[in-house]
PDB file of C-alpha atoms and ligand atoms in Angstrom:
ATOM      1  CA  MET A  17      -0.025  -0.016  -0.040  1.00 59.00           C
ATOM      2  CA  LYS A  18       1.285   3.542  -0.900  1.00 65.00           C
ATOM      3  CA  LYS A  19       2.222   5.725   2.037  1.00 72.00           C
ATOM      4  CA  PRO A  20      -0.018   8.914   2.147  1.00 76.00           C
ATOM      5  CA  PRO A  21       2.045  12.065   1.185  1.00 80.00           C
ATOM      6  CA  THR A  22       3.520  14.084   3.997  1.00 88.00           C
ATOM      7  CA  ARG A  23       1.582  17.271   4.496  1.00 93.00           C
ATOM      8  CA  TYR A  24       4.315  19.912   4.761  1.00 94.00           C
ATOM      9  CA  THR A  25       2.227  22.934   4.494  1.00 95.00           C
ATOM     10  CA  PRO A  26       0.660  23.016   7.921  1.00 96.00           C
ATOM     11  CA  ILE A  27       4.234  22.455   9.454  1.00 97.00           C
ATOM     12  CA  ARG A  28       5.610  25.154   7.085  1.00 98.00           C
ATOM     13  CA  ILE A  29       2.800  27.570   8.083  1.00 98.00           C
ATOM     14  CA  ILE A  30       3.436  26.981  11.683  1.00 98.00           C
ATOM     15  CA  THR A  31       7.182  27.734  11.194  1.00 98.00           C
ATOM     16  CA  LEU A  32       6.495  30.893   9.179  1.00 98.00           C
ATOM     17  CA  THR A  33       3.996  32.030  11.929  1.00 98.00           C
ATOM     18  CA  ALA A  34       6.558  31.300  14.588  1.00 98.00           C
ATOM     19  CA  ALA A  35       9.257  33.105  12.777  1.00 98.00           C
ATOM     20  CA  PHE A  36       7.018  36.111  12.248  1.00 98.00           C
ATOM     21  CA  LEU A  37       5.936  36.047  15.853  1.00 98.00           C
ATOM     22  CA  LEU A  38       9.554  36.219  16.917  1.00 97.00           C
ATOM     23  CA  ILE A  39      10.275  39.380  15.151  1.00 97.00           C
ATOM     24  CA  LEU A  40       6.800  40.755  16.111  1.00 97.00           C
ATOM     25  CA  ILE A  41       7.160  40.258  19.815  1.00 97.00           C
ATOM     26  CA  THR A  42      10.927  40.694  20.273  1.00 97.00           C
ATOM     27  CA  PRO A  43      10.938  44.549  20.109  1.00 96.00           C
ATOM     28  CA  TYR A  44       7.924  44.592  22.636  1.00 96.00           C
ATOM     29  CA  LEU A  45       9.784  42.342  25.070  1.00 96.00           C
ATOM     30  CA  ASN A  46      13.005  44.251  24.721  1.00 95.00           C
ATOM     31  CA  MET A  47      11.289  47.520  25.461  1.00 93.00           C
ATOM     32  CA  HIS A  48       8.846  46.799  28.268  1.00 93.00           C
ATOM     33  CA  PHE A  49      10.602  43.712  30.022  1.00 94.00           C
ATOM     34  CA  HIS A  50      14.228  44.680  29.228  1.00 91.00           C
ATOM     35  CA  PHE A  51      14.349  41.271  27.809  1.00 94.00           C
ATOM     36  CA  SER A  52      17.676  40.997  25.832  1.00 94.00           C
ATOM     37  CA  PHE A  53      18.138  37.298  25.173  1.00 96.00           C
ATOM     38  CA  ILE A  54      16.692  37.798  21.653  1.00 96.00           C
ATOM     39  CA  GLN A  55      17.357  40.970  19.696  1.00 95.00           C
ATOM     40  CA  GLY A  56      16.967  41.963  16.095  1.00 95.00           C
ATOM     41  CA  TRP A  57      15.291  40.513  13.164  1.00 94.00           C
ATOM     42  CA  PHE A  58      15.903  38.555  10.022  1.00 93.00           C
ATOM     43  CA  GLN A  59      18.901  40.749   8.986  1.00 92.00           C
ATOM     44  CA  SER A  60      20.817  40.628  12.105  1.00 93.00           C
ATOM     45  CA  LEU A  61      19.420  38.479  14.915  1.00 95.00           C
ATOM     46  CA  SER A  62      20.991  37.596  18.078  1.00 95.00           C
ATOM     47  CA  ILE A  63      19.767  34.625  20.262  1.00 95.00           C
ATOM     48  CA  GLY A  64      21.861  34.494  23.387  1.00 94.00           C
ATOM     49  CA  ASN A  65      25.397  34.211  22.279  1.00 91.00           C
ATOM     50  CA  LEU A  66      24.417  33.151  18.806  1.00 92.00           C
ATOM     51  CA  TRP A  67      24.448  35.843  16.067  1.00 93.00           C
ATOM     52  CA  PHE A  68      22.866  35.329  12.686  1.00 95.00           C
ATOM     53  CA  VAL A  69      23.507  37.704   9.806  1.00 96.00           C
ATOM     54  CA  SER A  70      21.853  37.631   6.521  1.00 96.00           C
ATOM     55  CA  PRO A  71      24.366  36.481   4.024  1.00 96.00           C
ATOM     56  CA  LEU A  72      23.680  39.312   1.535  1.00 95.00           C
ATOM     57  CA  GLU A  73      23.674  41.979   4.032  1.00 93.00           C
ATOM     58  CA  GLY A  74      26.998  40.654   5.402  1.00 94.00           C
ATOM     59  CA  LEU A  75      28.547  40.347   1.892  1.00 95.00           C
ATOM     60  CA  GLU A  76      27.541  43.789   0.978  1.00 94.00           C
ATOM     61  CA  SER A  77      28.977  45.157   4.190  1.00 92.00           C
ATOM     62  CA  ILE A  78      32.253  43.314   3.545  1.00 94.00           C
ATOM     63  CA  LEU A  79      32.435  44.528  -0.018  1.00 94.00           C
ATOM     64  CA  THR A  80      31.529  48.178   0.570  1.00 93.00           C
ATOM     65  CA  SER A  81      33.663  48.631   3.881  1.00 92.00           C
ATOM     66  CA  ARG A  82      36.518  46.693   2.161  1.00 90.00           C
ATOM     67  CA  SER A  83      37.170  45.143   5.562  1.00 91.00           C
ATOM     68  CA  ILE A  84      36.389  41.796   7.022  1.00 89.00           C
ATOM     69  CA  TYR A  85      35.033  41.721  10.490  1.00 88.00           C
ATOM     70  CA  GLY A  86      35.454  38.367  12.080  1.00 90.00           C
ATOM     71  CA  PRO A  87      32.177  38.298  14.135  1.00 90.00           C
ATOM     72  CA  LEU A  88      30.267  39.138  10.979  1.00 91.00           C
ATOM     73  CA  LEU A  89      31.763  36.161   9.227  1.00 93.00           C
ATOM     74  CA  VAL A  90      30.670  33.969  12.146  1.00 94.00           C
ATOM     75  CA  GLY A  91      27.172  35.469  12.067  1.00 94.00           C
ATOM     76  CA  MET A  92      26.913  34.581   8.436  1.00 96.00           C
ATOM     77  CA  LEU A  93      28.038  31.104   9.042  1.00 96.00           C
ATOM     78  CA  ILE A  94      24.832  29.404  10.114  1.00 95.00           C
ATOM     79  CA  PRO A  95      22.571  30.936   7.453  1.00 97.00           C
ATOM     80  CA  ILE A  96      25.245  29.824   4.897  1.00 98.00           C
ATOM     81  CA  LEU A  97      25.381  26.293   6.136  1.00 97.00           C
ATOM     82  CA  LEU A  98      21.634  26.151   6.175  1.00 97.00           C
ATOM     83  CA  ALA A  99      21.460  27.093   2.569  1.00 98.00           C
ATOM     84  CA  LEU A 100      24.331  25.010   1.559  1.00 97.00           C
ATOM     85  CA  PHE A 101      22.653  21.797   2.951  1.00 97.00           C
ATOM     86  CA  LEU A 102      18.954  22.614   2.710  1.00 98.00           C
ATOM     87  CA  GLY A 103      18.884  25.056  -0.257  1.00 97.00           C
ATOM     88  CA  ARG A 104      16.694  28.101  -0.176  1.00 97.00           C
ATOM     89  CA  VAL A 105      14.588  27.018   2.953  1.00 98.00           C
ATOM     90  CA  PHE A 106      14.880  30.601   4.468  1.00 98.00           C
ATOM     91  CA  CYS A 107      12.516  31.804   1.699  1.00 98.00           C
ATOM     92  CA  SER A 108       9.825  29.172   2.013  1.00 97.00           C
ATOM     93  CA  TRP A 109      10.065  28.386   5.754  1.00 98.00           C
ATOM     94  CA  ILE A 110      11.208  31.644   7.642  1.00 98.00           C
ATOM     95  CA  CYS A 111      10.976  34.867   5.515  1.00 98.00           C
ATOM     96  CA  PRO A 112       8.297  37.373   6.757  1.00 98.00           C
ATOM     97  CA  ILE A 113       7.516  38.239   3.026  1.00 98.00           C
ATOM     98  CA  SER A 114       6.363  34.496   2.637  1.00 98.00           C
ATOM     99  CA  PHE A 115       4.433  34.759   5.720  1.00 98.00           C
ATOM    100  CA  LEU A 116       2.686  38.017   4.740  1.00 98.00           C
ATOM    101  CA  SER A 117       2.079  36.501   1.171  1.00 97.00           C
ATOM    102  CA  GLU A 118       0.617  33.267   2.540  1.00 96.00           C
ATOM    103  CA  LEU A 119      -1.495  35.497   4.950  1.00 97.00           C
ATOM    104  CA  ILE A 120      -2.755  37.515   2.055  1.00 95.00           C
ATOM    105  CA  ASP A 121      -3.670  34.240   0.064  1.00 94.00           C
ATOM    106  CA  TRP A 122      -5.488  33.062   3.181  1.00 95.00           C
ATOM    107  CA  ILE A 123      -7.478  36.168   3.631  1.00 95.00           C
ATOM    108  CA  ILE A 124      -8.506  36.186  -0.075  1.00 93.00           C
ATOM    109  CA  LYS A 125      -9.535  32.666   0.078  1.00 92.00           C
ATOM    110  CA  LEU A 126     -11.572  33.437   3.162  1.00 93.00           C
ATOM    111  CA  ILE A 127     -13.470  36.324   1.495  1.00 93.00           C
ATOM    112  CA  THR A 128     -13.939  35.010  -1.785  1.00 91.00           C
ATOM    113  CA  LYS A 129     -14.014  31.251  -1.023  1.00 84.00           C
ATOM    114  CA  LYS A 130     -11.748  30.560  -3.900  1.00 80.00           C
ATOM    115  CA  LYS A 131      -7.946  29.782  -4.133  1.00 76.00           C
ATOM    116  CA  PHE A 132      -6.022  32.899  -5.003  1.00 71.00           C
ATOM    117  CA  ARG A 133      -5.068  32.993  -8.621  1.00 74.00           C
ATOM    118  CA  PRO A 134      -3.301  36.248  -9.724  1.00 74.00           C
ATOM    119  CA  PHE A 135      -2.911  37.010 -13.480  1.00 75.00           C
ATOM    120  CA  GLY A 136       0.555  35.378 -13.507  1.00 79.00           C
ATOM    121  CA  ILE A 137       3.228  37.266 -15.356  1.00 87.00           C
ATOM    122  CA  LYS A 138       5.805  35.001 -16.746  1.00 90.00           C
ATOM    123  CA  LEU A 139       9.333  36.418 -17.075  1.00 94.00           C
ATOM    124  CA  SER A 140      12.801  34.572 -17.607  1.00 95.00           C
ATOM    125  CA  ARG A 141      13.796  33.058 -14.211  1.00 95.00           C
ATOM    126  CA  ARG A 142      17.299  34.239 -15.106  1.00 96.00           C
ATOM    127  CA  ILE A 143      16.231  37.727 -14.035  1.00 97.00           C
ATOM    128  CA  LEU A 144      16.766  36.549 -10.533  1.00 97.00           C
ATOM    129  CA  TRP A 145      20.721  36.264 -11.058  1.00 98.00           C
ATOM    130  CA  PHE A 146      20.812  39.884 -12.604  1.00 97.00           C
ATOM    131  CA  ALA A 147      18.896  41.083  -9.600  1.00 96.00           C
ATOM    132  CA  LEU A 148      21.719  39.769  -7.381  1.00 97.00           C
ATOM    133  CA  ILE A 149      24.510  41.133  -9.730  1.00 97.00           C
ATOM    134  CA  GLY A 150      22.766  44.425 -10.101  1.00 96.00           C
ATOM    135  CA  GLU A 151      22.244  44.909  -6.434  1.00 94.00           C
ATOM    136  CA  ILE A 152      26.025  44.192  -5.698  1.00 95.00           C
ATOM    137  CA  LEU A 153      27.277  46.382  -8.433  1.00 96.00           C
ATOM    138  CA  LEU A 154      25.043  49.148  -7.198  1.00 95.00           C
ATOM    139  CA  ALA A 155      26.195  48.763  -3.690  1.00 94.00           C
ATOM    140  CA  LEU A 156      29.781  49.028  -5.009  1.00 95.00           C
ATOM    141  CA  ILE A 157      29.064  51.975  -7.053  1.00 95.00           C
ATOM    142  CA  ILE A 158      27.403  54.075  -4.406  1.00 93.00           C
ATOM    143  CA  GLY A 159      29.695  52.622  -1.758  1.00 92.00           C
ATOM    144  CA  ALA A 160      26.934  51.707   0.748  1.00 90.00           C
ATOM    145  CA  PRO A 161      25.290  48.486   1.498  1.00 88.00           C
ATOM    146  CA  ILE A 162      21.867  49.315   0.050  1.00 87.00           C
ATOM    147  CA  PHE A 163      20.265  45.916   0.731  1.00 82.00           C
ATOM    148  CA  VAL A 164      20.722  46.582   4.386  1.00 82.00           C
ATOM    149  CA  PHE A 165      18.413  49.517   4.123  1.00 84.00           C
ATOM    150  CA  LEU A 166      16.046  48.335   1.358  1.00 88.00           C
ATOM    151  CA  SER A 167      15.824  44.389   1.807  1.00 92.00           C
ATOM    152  CA  PRO A 168      12.123  43.575   2.013  1.00 95.00           C
ATOM    153  CA  PRO A 169      12.565  40.522   4.378  1.00 95.00           C
ATOM    154  CA  GLY A 170      14.620  42.850   6.677  1.00 95.00           C
ATOM    155  CA  LEU A 171      12.345  45.890   6.302  1.00 96.00           C
ATOM    156  CA  VAL A 172       9.372  43.870   7.885  1.00 97.00           C
ATOM    157  CA  GLY A 173      11.450  43.503  11.131  1.00 96.00           C
ATOM    158  CA  ARG A 174      12.592  47.039  10.938  1.00 94.00           C
ATOM    159  CA  GLU A 175       9.221  48.580  10.604  1.00 96.00           C
ATOM    160  CA  ILE A 176       7.825  46.452  13.489  1.00 96.00           C
ATOM    161  CA  MET A 177      10.827  47.824  15.627  1.00 95.00           C
ATOM    162  CA  MET A 178      10.043  51.341  14.514  1.00 94.00           C
ATOM    163  CA  VAL A 179       6.412  51.029  15.421  1.00 95.00           C
ATOM    164  CA  THR A 180       7.162  49.425  18.728  1.00 94.00           C
ATOM    165  CA  LEU A 181       9.928  51.690  19.912  1.00 91.00           C
ATOM    166  CA  PHE A 182       9.255  55.001  18.222  1.00 92.00           C
ATOM    167  CA  LYS A 183       5.494  54.693  17.244  1.00 92.00           C
ATOM    168  CA  THR A 184       6.333  55.587  13.799  1.00 93.00           C
ATOM    169  CA  VAL A 185       7.006  53.928  10.313  1.00 92.00           C
ATOM    170  CA  ALA A 186       9.914  54.531   8.046  1.00 91.00           C
ATOM    171  CA  ILE A 187       9.357  55.570   4.552  1.00 92.00           C
ATOM    172  CA  GLU A 188      11.304  52.549   3.157  1.00 91.00           C
ATOM    173  CA  GLY A 189       8.570  50.450   4.491  1.00 93.00           C
ATOM    174  CA  VAL A 190       6.700  51.333   1.329  1.00 96.00           C
ATOM    175  CA  VAL A 191       9.028  48.625  -0.440  1.00 96.00           C
ATOM    176  CA  VAL A 192       7.161  45.877   1.487  1.00 97.00           C
ATOM    177  CA  ILE A 193       3.858  47.341   0.251  1.00 97.00           C
ATOM    178  CA  VAL A 194       5.208  47.190  -3.341  1.00 97.00           C
ATOM    179  CA  VAL A 195       6.337  43.654  -2.871  1.00 97.00           C
ATOM    180  CA  LEU A 196       3.159  42.518  -1.610  1.00 97.00           C
ATOM    181  CA  LEU A 197       1.154  44.284  -4.367  1.00 96.00           C
ATOM    182  CA  MET A 198       3.413  42.462  -6.874  1.00 95.00           C
ATOM    183  CA  HIS A 199       2.263  39.185  -5.349  1.00 95.00           C
ATOM    184  CA  LEU A 200      -1.272  40.318  -6.047  1.00 93.00           C
ATOM    185  CA  VAL A 201      -0.429  40.661  -9.713  1.00 92.00           C
ATOM    186  CA  SER A 202       1.632  37.651 -10.083  1.00 93.00           C
ATOM    187  CA  LYS A 203       2.253  34.801  -7.466  1.00 93.00           C
ATOM    188  CA  ARG A 204       5.438  35.480  -5.643  1.00 95.00           C
ATOM    189  CA  MET A 205       6.655  37.897  -8.289  1.00 96.00           C
ATOM    190  CA  PHE A 206       9.400  39.479  -6.253  1.00 97.00           C
ATOM    191  CA  CYS A 207      10.628  36.181  -5.062  1.00 97.00           C
ATOM    192  CA  ARG A 208      10.640  34.528  -8.309  1.00 96.00           C
ATOM    193  CA  TYR A 209      12.489  37.283 -10.179  1.00 97.00           C
ATOM    194  CA  PHE A 210      13.678  40.175  -8.105  1.00 97.00           C
ATOM    195  CA  CYS A 211      14.975  39.264  -4.544  1.00 97.00           C
ATOM    196  CA  PRO A 212      18.815  39.443  -4.477  1.00 96.00           C
ATOM    197  CA  LEU A 213      18.785  37.670  -1.178  1.00 97.00           C
ATOM    198  CA  GLY A 214      16.604  34.872  -2.635  1.00 97.00           C
ATOM    199  CA  ALA A 215      19.166  34.656  -5.482  1.00 98.00           C
ATOM    200  CA  LEU A 216      22.203  34.480  -3.181  1.00 98.00           C
ATOM    201  CA  LEU A 217      20.688  31.751  -1.171  1.00 98.00           C
ATOM    202  CA  ALA A 218      19.725  29.960  -4.478  1.00 98.00           C
ATOM    203  CA  LEU A 219      23.356  30.180  -5.564  1.00 98.00           C
ATOM    204  CA  ILE A 220      24.715  28.931  -2.264  1.00 98.00           C
ATOM    205  CA  GLY A 221      22.233  25.986  -2.275  1.00 97.00           C
ATOM    206  CA  ILE A 222      22.896  25.006  -5.889  1.00 97.00           C
ATOM    207  CA  LYS A 223      24.563  21.690  -4.685  1.00 96.00           C
ATOM    208  CA  ARG A 224      22.247  21.287  -1.601  1.00 97.00           C
ATOM    209  CA  ARG A 225      21.907  17.905   0.038  1.00 97.00           C
ATOM    210  CA  LEU A 226      18.167  18.019   0.462  1.00 97.00           C
ATOM    211  CA  VAL A 227      16.430  17.934  -2.912  1.00 97.00           C
ATOM    212  CA  MET A 228      12.867  17.193  -3.983  1.00 97.00           C
ATOM    213  CA  LYS A 229      13.284  14.211  -6.170  1.00 96.00           C
ATOM    214  CA  SER A 230      10.745  12.901  -8.808  1.00 95.00           C
ATOM    215  CA  ASP A 231      10.322   9.325  -9.942  1.00 94.00           C
ATOM    216  CA  PRO A 232       9.216   9.330 -13.611  1.00 93.00           C
ATOM    217  CA  ASP A 233       7.977   5.666 -13.285  1.00 93.00           C
ATOM    218  CA  GLN A 234       5.405   6.675 -10.621  1.00 93.00           C
ATOM    219  CA  CYS A 235       4.452  10.095 -12.401  1.00 94.00           C
ATOM    220  CA  ILE A 236       0.961   9.924 -14.057  1.00 95.00           C
ATOM    221  CA  GLU A 237       1.651  13.350 -15.712  1.00 93.00           C
ATOM    222  CA  CYS A 238      -1.489  15.073 -14.231  1.00 95.00           C
ATOM    223  CA  GLY A 239       0.641  18.360 -13.948  1.00 94.00           C
ATOM    224  CA  ILE A 240      -0.852  19.210 -10.536  1.00 96.00           C
ATOM    225  CA  CYS A 241       2.699  19.682  -9.038  1.00 96.00           C
ATOM    226  CA  LYS A 242       3.420  22.539 -11.459  1.00 95.00           C
ATOM    227  CA  LYS A 243      -0.004  24.116 -10.750  1.00 93.00           C
ATOM    228  CA  SER A 244       0.564  24.059  -6.989  1.00 94.00           C
ATOM    229  CA  CYS A 245       4.372  25.056  -6.961  1.00 96.00           C
ATOM    230  CA  PRO A 246       4.400  28.701  -5.544  1.00 94.00           C
ATOM    231  CA  LEU A 247       7.393  29.500  -8.007  1.00 96.00           C
ATOM    232  CA  GLY A 248       5.715  27.917 -11.055  1.00 94.00           C
ATOM    233  CA  LEU A 249       8.306  25.300 -11.271  1.00 96.00           C
ATOM    234  CA  ASP A 250       7.553  22.106 -13.222  1.00 96.00           C
ATOM    235  CA  PRO A 251       8.821  19.015 -11.635  1.00 96.00           C
ATOM    236  CA  GLN A 252       7.993  16.901 -14.757  1.00 94.00           C
ATOM    237  CA  LYS A 253      10.733  18.923 -16.363  1.00 95.00           C
ATOM    238  CA  GLY A 254      13.120  18.413 -13.522  1.00 95.00           C
ATOM    239  CA  GLU A 255      12.865  21.987 -12.308  1.00 97.00           C
ATOM    240  CA  ASN A 256      12.444  20.848  -8.720  1.00 97.00           C
ATOM    241  CA  LEU A 257      16.280  20.080  -8.984  1.00 97.00           C
ATOM    242  CA  SER A 258      17.078  23.474 -10.322  1.00 97.00           C
ATOM    243  CA  PRO A 259      18.578  26.264  -7.979  1.00 97.00           C
ATOM    244  CA  TYR A 260      15.306  28.081  -8.068  1.00 97.00           C
ATOM    245  CA  CYS A 261      13.345  25.377  -5.976  1.00 98.00           C
ATOM    246  CA  TRP A 262      13.149  26.440  -2.286  1.00 97.00           C
ATOM    247  CA  ASN A 263      12.146  23.091  -0.958  1.00 98.00           C
ATOM    248  CA  CYS A 264       8.829  23.953   0.412  1.00 98.00           C
ATOM    249  CA  GLY A 265       7.416  20.498  -0.263  1.00 97.00           C
ATOM    250  CA  LYS A 266       4.037  21.534  -1.727  1.00 96.00           C
ATOM    251  CA  CYS A 267       4.587  19.466  -5.050  1.00 97.00           C
ATOM    252  CA  SER A 268       5.159  16.370  -3.084  1.00 96.00           C
ATOM    253  CA  GLU A 269       2.086  16.736  -0.808  1.00 95.00           C
ATOM    254  CA  VAL A 270      -0.334  17.267  -3.760  1.00 96.00           C
ATOM    255  CA  CYS A 271       1.160  14.399  -5.860  1.00 95.00           C
ATOM    256  CA  LYS A 272      -1.464  11.647  -5.786  1.00 92.00           C
ATOM    257  CA  ALA A 273       0.925   9.191  -7.298  1.00 94.00           C
ATOM    258  CA  SER A 274       3.623   9.825  -4.727  1.00 93.00           C
ATOM    259  CA  ALA A 275       6.178  10.525  -7.440  1.00 96.00           C
ATOM    260  CA  LEU A 276       7.814  13.350  -5.567  1.00 96.00           C
ATOM    261  CA  ARG A 277       9.560  13.087  -2.221  1.00 95.00           C
ATOM    262  CA  PHE A 278      12.421  14.774  -0.375  1.00 97.00           C
ATOM    263  CA  VAL A 279      15.756  12.918  -0.530  1.00 97.00           C
ATOM    264  CA  TRP A 280      18.968  13.459   1.065  1.00 95.00           C
ATOM    265  CA  LYS A 281      21.573  13.475  -1.627  1.00 89.00           C
ATOM    266  CA  ASP A 282      24.962  11.691  -0.872  1.00 78.00           C
ATOM    267  CA  LEU A 283      28.200  13.777  -1.134  1.00 68.00           C
TER     268      LEU A 283
HETATM  269  S1  SF4 B 301      12.880  35.598  -2.360  1.00 68.17           S
HETATM  270 FE1  SF4 B 301      13.429  37.335  -0.892  1.00 68.17          FE
HETATM  271  S2  SF4 B 301      11.446  38.166  -0.120  1.00 68.17           S
HETATM  272 FE2  SF4 B 301      10.987  36.185  -1.169  1.00 68.17          FE
HETATM  273  S3  SF4 B 301      11.004  34.695   0.505  1.00 68.17           S
HETATM  274 FE3  SF4 B 301      13.191  34.644  -0.195  1.00 68.17          FE
HETATM  275  S4  SF4 B 301      14.197  36.196   0.955  1.00 68.17           S
HETATM  276 FE4  SF4 B 301      11.910  36.497   1.351  1.00 68.17          FE
HETATM  277  S1  SF4 B 302       9.332  22.279  -7.008  1.00 68.17           S
HETATM  278 FE1  SF4 B 302       8.177  21.519  -5.273  1.00 68.17          FE
HETATM  279  S2  SF4 B 302       9.522  21.718  -3.522  1.00 68.17           S
HETATM  280 FE2  SF4 B 302      10.289  22.997  -5.258  1.00 68.17          FE
HETATM  281  S3  SF4 B 302       9.365  25.119  -4.809  1.00 68.17           S
HETATM  282 FE3  SF4 B 302       8.099  24.040  -6.260  1.00 68.17          FE
HETATM  283  S4  SF4 B 302       6.520  22.970  -4.950  1.00 68.17           S
HETATM  284 FE4  SF4 B 302       8.205  23.639  -3.607  1.00 68.17          FE
END
């Protein structure tokens, strides 16, 4: 008897929600309870003695300051290792932009009773690499780490901190609104084509150990995997093995033929 597919979505939504609550509650606890065990958000986050730095913000800071700060490298280590072994899982399981996009989809479904289906603008996936190159070049030209100030995943945390501590919002927060409006036009448009951090994580995870593997012998070619993939990837064409796949597990859970499953690749 075939094993029923693992339902990754509920676990992923719980993880996304927990990650969002972490950055939502932390500034409040810092301010009102002098709680300092956790500080920051998904740009630079400290938990006790552990420090996590977003690899792109870290890279930009190194390139624009032309100096290497040891603790910064250590802070980048865990996120880099995560991407190296598990691929772009920060995007699908942790990023606040993912959380907000899922929330929007859920609200739309609740109101309209239909699954959210935006128009769907198809561009070349390669644009993602140009977003990363353009971002780094721009930072080098102006000599400032611009992604530190304008990264949508980081801006969500910064805006929450601004509201909690200073009762105001920063103007850059408009970038988050634009990113979410883009999602309303075409599903995960910013993440698919324009996020430099997503691109860097995809690049680091190009040879990831955890991959979504398809079994062509089991596949009944129904195409439901492609329809359900948030990034529009087609596992029937092997795109689940491409650097763009962010290991969300959605295609596996909808596959009635159990033709898709996570496997741990040998070195
Ligand atoms: S692509 Fe960028 S915005 Fe989208 S989920 Fe990944 S880090 Fe977040
Ligand atoms: S191919 Fe599957 S695991 Fe990869 S992003 Fe699409 S749905 Fe998620």
